[in-house]
PDB file of C-alpha atoms in Angstrom:
ATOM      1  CA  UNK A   1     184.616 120.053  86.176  1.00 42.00           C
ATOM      2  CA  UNK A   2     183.982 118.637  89.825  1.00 52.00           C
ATOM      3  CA  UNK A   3     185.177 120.250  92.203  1.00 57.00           C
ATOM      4  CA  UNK A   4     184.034 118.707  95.275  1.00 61.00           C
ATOM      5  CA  UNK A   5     181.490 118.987  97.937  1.00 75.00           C
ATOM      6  CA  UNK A   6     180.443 122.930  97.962  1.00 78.00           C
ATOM      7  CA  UNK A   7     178.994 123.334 101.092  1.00 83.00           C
ATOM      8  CA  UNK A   8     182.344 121.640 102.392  1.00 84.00           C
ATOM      9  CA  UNK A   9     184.264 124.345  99.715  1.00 84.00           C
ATOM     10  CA  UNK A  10     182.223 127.203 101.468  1.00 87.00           C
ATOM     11  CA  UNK A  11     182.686 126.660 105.088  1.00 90.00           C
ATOM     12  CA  UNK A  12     186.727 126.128 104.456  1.00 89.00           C
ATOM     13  CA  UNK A  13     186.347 129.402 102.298  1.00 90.00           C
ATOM     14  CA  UNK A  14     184.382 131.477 105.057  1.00 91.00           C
ATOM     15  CA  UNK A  15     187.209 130.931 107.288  1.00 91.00           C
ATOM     16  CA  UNK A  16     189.328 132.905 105.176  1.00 91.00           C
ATOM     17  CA  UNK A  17     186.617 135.434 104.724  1.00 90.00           C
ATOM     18  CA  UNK A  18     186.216 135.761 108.479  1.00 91.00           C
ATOM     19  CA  UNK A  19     189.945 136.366 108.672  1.00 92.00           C
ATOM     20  CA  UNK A  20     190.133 139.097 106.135  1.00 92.00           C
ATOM     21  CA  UNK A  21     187.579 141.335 107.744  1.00 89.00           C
ATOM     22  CA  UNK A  22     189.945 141.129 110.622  1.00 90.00           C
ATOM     23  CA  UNK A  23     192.800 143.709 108.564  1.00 92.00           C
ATOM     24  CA  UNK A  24     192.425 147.401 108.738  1.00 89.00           C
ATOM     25  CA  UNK A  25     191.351 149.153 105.759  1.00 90.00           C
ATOM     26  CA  UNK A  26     189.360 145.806 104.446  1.00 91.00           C
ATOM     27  CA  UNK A  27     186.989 144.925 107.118  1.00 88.00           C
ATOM     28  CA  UNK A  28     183.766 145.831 105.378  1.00 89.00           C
ATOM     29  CA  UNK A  29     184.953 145.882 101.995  1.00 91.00           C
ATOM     30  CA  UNK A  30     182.434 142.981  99.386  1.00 91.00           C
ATOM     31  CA  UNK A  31     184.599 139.716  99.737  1.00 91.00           C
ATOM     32  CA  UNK A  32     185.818 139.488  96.382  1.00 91.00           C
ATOM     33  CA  UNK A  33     187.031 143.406  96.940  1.00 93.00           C
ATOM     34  CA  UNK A  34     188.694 142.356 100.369  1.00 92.00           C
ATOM     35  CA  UNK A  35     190.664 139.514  98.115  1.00 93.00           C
ATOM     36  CA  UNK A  36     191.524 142.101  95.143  1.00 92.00           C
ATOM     37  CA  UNK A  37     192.981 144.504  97.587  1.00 95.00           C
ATOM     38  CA  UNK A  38     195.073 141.715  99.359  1.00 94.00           C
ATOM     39  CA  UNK A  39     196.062 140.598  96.464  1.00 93.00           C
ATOM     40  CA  UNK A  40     194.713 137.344  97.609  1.00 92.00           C
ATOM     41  CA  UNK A  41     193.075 134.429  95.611  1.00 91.00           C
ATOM     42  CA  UNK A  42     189.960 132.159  96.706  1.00 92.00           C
ATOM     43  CA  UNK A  43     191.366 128.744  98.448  1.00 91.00           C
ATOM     44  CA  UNK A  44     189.130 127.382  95.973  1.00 88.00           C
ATOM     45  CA  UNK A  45     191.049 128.295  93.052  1.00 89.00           C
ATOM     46  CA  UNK A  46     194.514 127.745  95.014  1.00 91.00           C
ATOM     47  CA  UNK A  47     193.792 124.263  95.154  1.00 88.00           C
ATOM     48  CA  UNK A  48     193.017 123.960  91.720  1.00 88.00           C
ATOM     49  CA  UNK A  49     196.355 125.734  91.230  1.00 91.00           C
ATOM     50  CA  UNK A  50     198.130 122.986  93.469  1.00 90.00           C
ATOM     51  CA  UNK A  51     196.061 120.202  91.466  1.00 87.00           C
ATOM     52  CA  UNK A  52     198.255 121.889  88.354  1.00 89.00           C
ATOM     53  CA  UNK A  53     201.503 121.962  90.049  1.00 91.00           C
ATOM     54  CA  UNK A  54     200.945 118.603  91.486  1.00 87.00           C
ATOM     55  CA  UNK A  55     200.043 117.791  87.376  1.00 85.00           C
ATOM     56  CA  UNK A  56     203.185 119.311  86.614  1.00 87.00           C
ATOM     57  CA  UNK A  57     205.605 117.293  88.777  1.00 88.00           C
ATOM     58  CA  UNK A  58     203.947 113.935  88.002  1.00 82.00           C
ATOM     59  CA  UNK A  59     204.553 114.888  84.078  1.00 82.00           C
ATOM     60  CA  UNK A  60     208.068 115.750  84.821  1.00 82.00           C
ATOM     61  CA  UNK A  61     208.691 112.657  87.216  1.00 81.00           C
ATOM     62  CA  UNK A  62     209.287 114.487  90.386  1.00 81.00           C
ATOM     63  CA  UNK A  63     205.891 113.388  92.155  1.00 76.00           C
ATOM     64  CA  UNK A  64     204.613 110.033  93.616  1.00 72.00           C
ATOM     65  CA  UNK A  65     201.273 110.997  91.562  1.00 65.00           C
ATOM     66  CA  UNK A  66     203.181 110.037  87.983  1.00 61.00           C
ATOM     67  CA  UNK A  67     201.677 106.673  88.684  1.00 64.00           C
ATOM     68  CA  UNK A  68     197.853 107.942  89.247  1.00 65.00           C
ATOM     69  CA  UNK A  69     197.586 109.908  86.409  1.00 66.00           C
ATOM     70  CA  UNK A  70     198.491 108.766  82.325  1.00 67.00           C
ATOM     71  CA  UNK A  71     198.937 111.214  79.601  1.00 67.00           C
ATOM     72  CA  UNK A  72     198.706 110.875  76.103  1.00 65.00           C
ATOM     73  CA  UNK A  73     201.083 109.748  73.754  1.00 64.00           C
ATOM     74  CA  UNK A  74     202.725 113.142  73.573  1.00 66.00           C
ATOM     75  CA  UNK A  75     202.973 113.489  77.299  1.00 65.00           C
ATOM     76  CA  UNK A  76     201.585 116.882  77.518  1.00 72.00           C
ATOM     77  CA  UNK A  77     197.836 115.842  78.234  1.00 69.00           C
ATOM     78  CA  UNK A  78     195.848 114.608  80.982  1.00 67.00           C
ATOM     79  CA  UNK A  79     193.904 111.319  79.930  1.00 66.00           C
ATOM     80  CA  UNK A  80     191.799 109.448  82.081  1.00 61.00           C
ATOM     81  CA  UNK A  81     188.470 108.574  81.582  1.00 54.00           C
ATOM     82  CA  UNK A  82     187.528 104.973  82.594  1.00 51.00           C
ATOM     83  CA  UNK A  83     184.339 103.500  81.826  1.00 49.00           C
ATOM     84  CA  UNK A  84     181.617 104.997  84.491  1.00 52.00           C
ATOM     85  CA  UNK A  85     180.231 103.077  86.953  1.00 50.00           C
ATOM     86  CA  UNK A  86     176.336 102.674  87.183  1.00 58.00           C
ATOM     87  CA  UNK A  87     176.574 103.663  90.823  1.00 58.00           C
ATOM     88  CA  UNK A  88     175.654 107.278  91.251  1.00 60.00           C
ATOM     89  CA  UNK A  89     177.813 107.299  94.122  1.00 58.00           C
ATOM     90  CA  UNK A  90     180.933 105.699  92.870  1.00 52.00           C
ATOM     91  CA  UNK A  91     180.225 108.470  90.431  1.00 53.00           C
ATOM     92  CA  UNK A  92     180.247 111.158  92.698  1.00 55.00           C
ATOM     93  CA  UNK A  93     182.970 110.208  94.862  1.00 50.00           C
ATOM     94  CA  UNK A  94     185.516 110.432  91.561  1.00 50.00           C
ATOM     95  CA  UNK A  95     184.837 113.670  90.584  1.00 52.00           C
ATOM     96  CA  UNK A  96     186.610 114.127  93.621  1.00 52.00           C
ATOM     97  CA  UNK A  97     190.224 112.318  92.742  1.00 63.00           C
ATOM     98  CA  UNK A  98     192.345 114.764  91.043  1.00 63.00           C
ATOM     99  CA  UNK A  99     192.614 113.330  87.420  1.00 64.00           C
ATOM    100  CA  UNK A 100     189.260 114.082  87.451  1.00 69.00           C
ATOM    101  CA  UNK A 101     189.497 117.348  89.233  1.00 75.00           C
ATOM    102  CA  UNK A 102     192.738 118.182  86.888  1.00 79.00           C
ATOM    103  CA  UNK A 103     192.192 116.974  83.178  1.00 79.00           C
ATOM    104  CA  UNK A 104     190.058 119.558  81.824  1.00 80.00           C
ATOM    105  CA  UNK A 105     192.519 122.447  83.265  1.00 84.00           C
ATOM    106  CA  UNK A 106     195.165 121.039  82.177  1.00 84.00           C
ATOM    107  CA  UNK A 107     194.569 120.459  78.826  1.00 84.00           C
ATOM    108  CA  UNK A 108     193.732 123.757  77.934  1.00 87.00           C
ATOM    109  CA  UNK A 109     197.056 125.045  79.060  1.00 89.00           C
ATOM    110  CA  UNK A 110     199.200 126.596  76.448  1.00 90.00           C
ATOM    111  CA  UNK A 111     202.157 123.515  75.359  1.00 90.00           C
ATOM    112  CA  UNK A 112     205.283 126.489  76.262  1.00 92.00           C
ATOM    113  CA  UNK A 113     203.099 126.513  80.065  1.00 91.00           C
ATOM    114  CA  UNK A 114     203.213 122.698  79.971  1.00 89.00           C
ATOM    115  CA  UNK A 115     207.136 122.265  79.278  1.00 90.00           C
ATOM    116  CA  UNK A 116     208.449 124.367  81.380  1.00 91.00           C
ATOM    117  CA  UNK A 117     211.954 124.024  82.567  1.00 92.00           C
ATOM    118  CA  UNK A 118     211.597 124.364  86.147  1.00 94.00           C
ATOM    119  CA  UNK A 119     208.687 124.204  88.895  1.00 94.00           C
ATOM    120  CA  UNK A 120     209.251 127.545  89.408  1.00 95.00           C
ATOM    121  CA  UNK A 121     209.264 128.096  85.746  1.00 95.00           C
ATOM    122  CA  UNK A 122     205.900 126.692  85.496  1.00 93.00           C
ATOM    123  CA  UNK A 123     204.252 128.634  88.160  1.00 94.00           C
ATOM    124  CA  UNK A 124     205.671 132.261  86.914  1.00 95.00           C
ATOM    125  CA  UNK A 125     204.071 130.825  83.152  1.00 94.00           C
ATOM    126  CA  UNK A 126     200.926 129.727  84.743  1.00 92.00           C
ATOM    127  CA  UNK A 127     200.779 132.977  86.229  1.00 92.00           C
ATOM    128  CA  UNK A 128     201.710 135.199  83.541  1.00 92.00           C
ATOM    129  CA  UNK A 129     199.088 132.613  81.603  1.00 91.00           C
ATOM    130  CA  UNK A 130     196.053 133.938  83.773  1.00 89.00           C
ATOM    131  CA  UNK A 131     196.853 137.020  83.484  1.00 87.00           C
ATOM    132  CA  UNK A 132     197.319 137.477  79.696  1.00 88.00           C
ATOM    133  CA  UNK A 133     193.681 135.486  79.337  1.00 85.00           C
ATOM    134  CA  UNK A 134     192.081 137.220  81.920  1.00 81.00           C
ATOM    135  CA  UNK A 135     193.269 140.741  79.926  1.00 81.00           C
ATOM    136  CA  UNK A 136     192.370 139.406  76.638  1.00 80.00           C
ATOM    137  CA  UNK A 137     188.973 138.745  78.263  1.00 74.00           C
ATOM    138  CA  UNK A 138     189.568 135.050  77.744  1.00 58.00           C
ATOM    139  CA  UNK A 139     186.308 133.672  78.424  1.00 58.00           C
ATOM    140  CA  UNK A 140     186.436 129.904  77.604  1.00 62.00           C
ATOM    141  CA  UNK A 141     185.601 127.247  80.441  1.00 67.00           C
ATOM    142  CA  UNK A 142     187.829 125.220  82.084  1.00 69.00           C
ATOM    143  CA  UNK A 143     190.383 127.359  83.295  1.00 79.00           C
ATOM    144  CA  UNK A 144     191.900 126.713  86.789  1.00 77.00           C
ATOM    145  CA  UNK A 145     191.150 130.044  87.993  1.00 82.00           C
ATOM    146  CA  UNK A 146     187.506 130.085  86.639  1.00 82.00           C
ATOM    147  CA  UNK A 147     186.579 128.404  90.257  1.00 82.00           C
ATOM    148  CA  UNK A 148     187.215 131.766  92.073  1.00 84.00           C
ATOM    149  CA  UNK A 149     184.196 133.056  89.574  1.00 83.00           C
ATOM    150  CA  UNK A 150     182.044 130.337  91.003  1.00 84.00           C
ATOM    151  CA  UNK A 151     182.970 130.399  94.167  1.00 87.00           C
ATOM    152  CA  UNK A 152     182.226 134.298  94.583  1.00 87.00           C
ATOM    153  CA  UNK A 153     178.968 133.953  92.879  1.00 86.00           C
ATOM    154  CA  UNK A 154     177.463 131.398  95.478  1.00 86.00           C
ATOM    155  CA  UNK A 155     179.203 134.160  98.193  1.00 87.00           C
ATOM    156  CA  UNK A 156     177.651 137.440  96.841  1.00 87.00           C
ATOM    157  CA  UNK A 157     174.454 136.428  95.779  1.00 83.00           C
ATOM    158  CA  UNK A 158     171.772 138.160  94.078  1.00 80.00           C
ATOM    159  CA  UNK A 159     171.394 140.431  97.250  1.00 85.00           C
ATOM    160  CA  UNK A 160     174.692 140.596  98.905  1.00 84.00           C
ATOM    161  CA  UNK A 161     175.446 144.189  98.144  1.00 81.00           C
ATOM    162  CA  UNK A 162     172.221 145.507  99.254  1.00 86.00           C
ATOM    163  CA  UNK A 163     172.781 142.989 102.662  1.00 88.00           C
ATOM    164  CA  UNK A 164     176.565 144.073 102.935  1.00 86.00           C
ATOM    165  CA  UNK A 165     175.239 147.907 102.986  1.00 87.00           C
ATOM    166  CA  UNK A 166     172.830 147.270 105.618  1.00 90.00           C
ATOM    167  CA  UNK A 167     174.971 145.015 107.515  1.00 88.00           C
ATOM    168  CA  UNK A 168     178.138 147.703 107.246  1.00 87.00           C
ATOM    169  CA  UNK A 169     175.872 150.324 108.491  1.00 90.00           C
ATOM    170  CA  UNK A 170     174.792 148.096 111.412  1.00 90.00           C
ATOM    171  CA  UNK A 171     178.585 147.072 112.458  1.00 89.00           C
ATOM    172  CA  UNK A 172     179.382 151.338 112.105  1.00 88.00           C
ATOM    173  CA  UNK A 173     176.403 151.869 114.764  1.00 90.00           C
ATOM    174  CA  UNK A 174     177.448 148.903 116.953  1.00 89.00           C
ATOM    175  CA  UNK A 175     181.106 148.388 117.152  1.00 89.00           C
ATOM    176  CA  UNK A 176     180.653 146.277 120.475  1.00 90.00           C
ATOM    177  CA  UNK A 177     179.389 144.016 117.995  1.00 89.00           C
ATOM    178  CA  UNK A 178     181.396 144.321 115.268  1.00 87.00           C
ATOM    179  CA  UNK A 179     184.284 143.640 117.901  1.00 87.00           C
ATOM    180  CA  UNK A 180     182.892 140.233 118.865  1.00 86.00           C
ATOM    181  CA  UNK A 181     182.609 139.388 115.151  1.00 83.00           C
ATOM    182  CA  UNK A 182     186.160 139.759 114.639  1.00 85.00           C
ATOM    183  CA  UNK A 183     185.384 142.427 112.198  1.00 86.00           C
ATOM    184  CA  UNK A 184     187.660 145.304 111.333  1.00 85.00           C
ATOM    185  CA  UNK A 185     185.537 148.546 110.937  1.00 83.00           C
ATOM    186  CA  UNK A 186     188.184 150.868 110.921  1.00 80.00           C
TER     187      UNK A 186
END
């Protein structure tokens, strides 16, 4: 699925990394450790999560967007796939709208996720979705929170631990440095 422009997805997602080395306790901790221990989620993957809820309130008729996006017959799917253009960059720039961003997470939501009675109904079942999946170790593609994955992997590259160790070591021995970094190494 497209989710945009990723050097654009990594500098809005660096400054929340530069803000969590700010907290106590978390400063040098790996990124994707800093966001376990905060219980926090990449911004990546909360957009994709608003996309859903956005999905959600256009299905249910409580969102200008009902207009933007069809479903299928039964109303619980995501359908849009118009012809493609044979402009590479028409093509590019609509992986970008959010029936495009959307349908494939979407779809693979469970039907009782789907038809939920409430918005606030739908985001405790999304939830509690995720969760069951990710303990089942749900691998398929496509899932909403699947971004975070991707998103960490273009962070904490082949090297970053090795770097992060070196790096730590270096704030430990400088904190003047560390200070002006806005990063939190006690």
């Amino acid at each position: 699925a497209g989710h945009g422009n990723w050097s654009l997805i990594l500098r809005i997602e660096s400054v929340q990394r530069r803000f969590t080395r700010m907290i106590e306790e978390v400063g040098l901790l790996p990124y994707s450790e800093r966001l376990q221990v905060l219980q926090l989620t990449t911004l990546a993957e909360r957009r994709s999560r608003g996309d859903l809820i956005e999905v959600y309130k256009a299905s249910h008729g409580l969102s200008q967007l009902a207009g933007v996006l069809k479903f299928s017959r039964s109303g619980l799917n995501v359908i849009c796939k118009p012809g493609r253009s044979k402009d590479s960059k028409i093509n590019r720039l609509r992986r970008n709208f959010i029936n495009d961003r959307v349908m494939l997470s979407w779809n693979k939501l469970p039907t009782e996720v789907k038809i939920s009675s409430s918005l606030n109904v739908f985001k405790s079942n999304l939830e509690i979705f995720k969760c069951k999946t990710k303990a089942l170790g749900g691998c398929c593609s496509g899932n909403f929170w699947q971004i975070s994955d991707e998103v960490l992997n273009r962070i904490e590259g082949v090297n970053y631990l090795e770097n992060k160790i070196r790096h730590n070591s270096f704030l430990k021995d400088n904190p003047i440095v560390a200070k002006k970094k806005f990063i939190n190494i006690y």
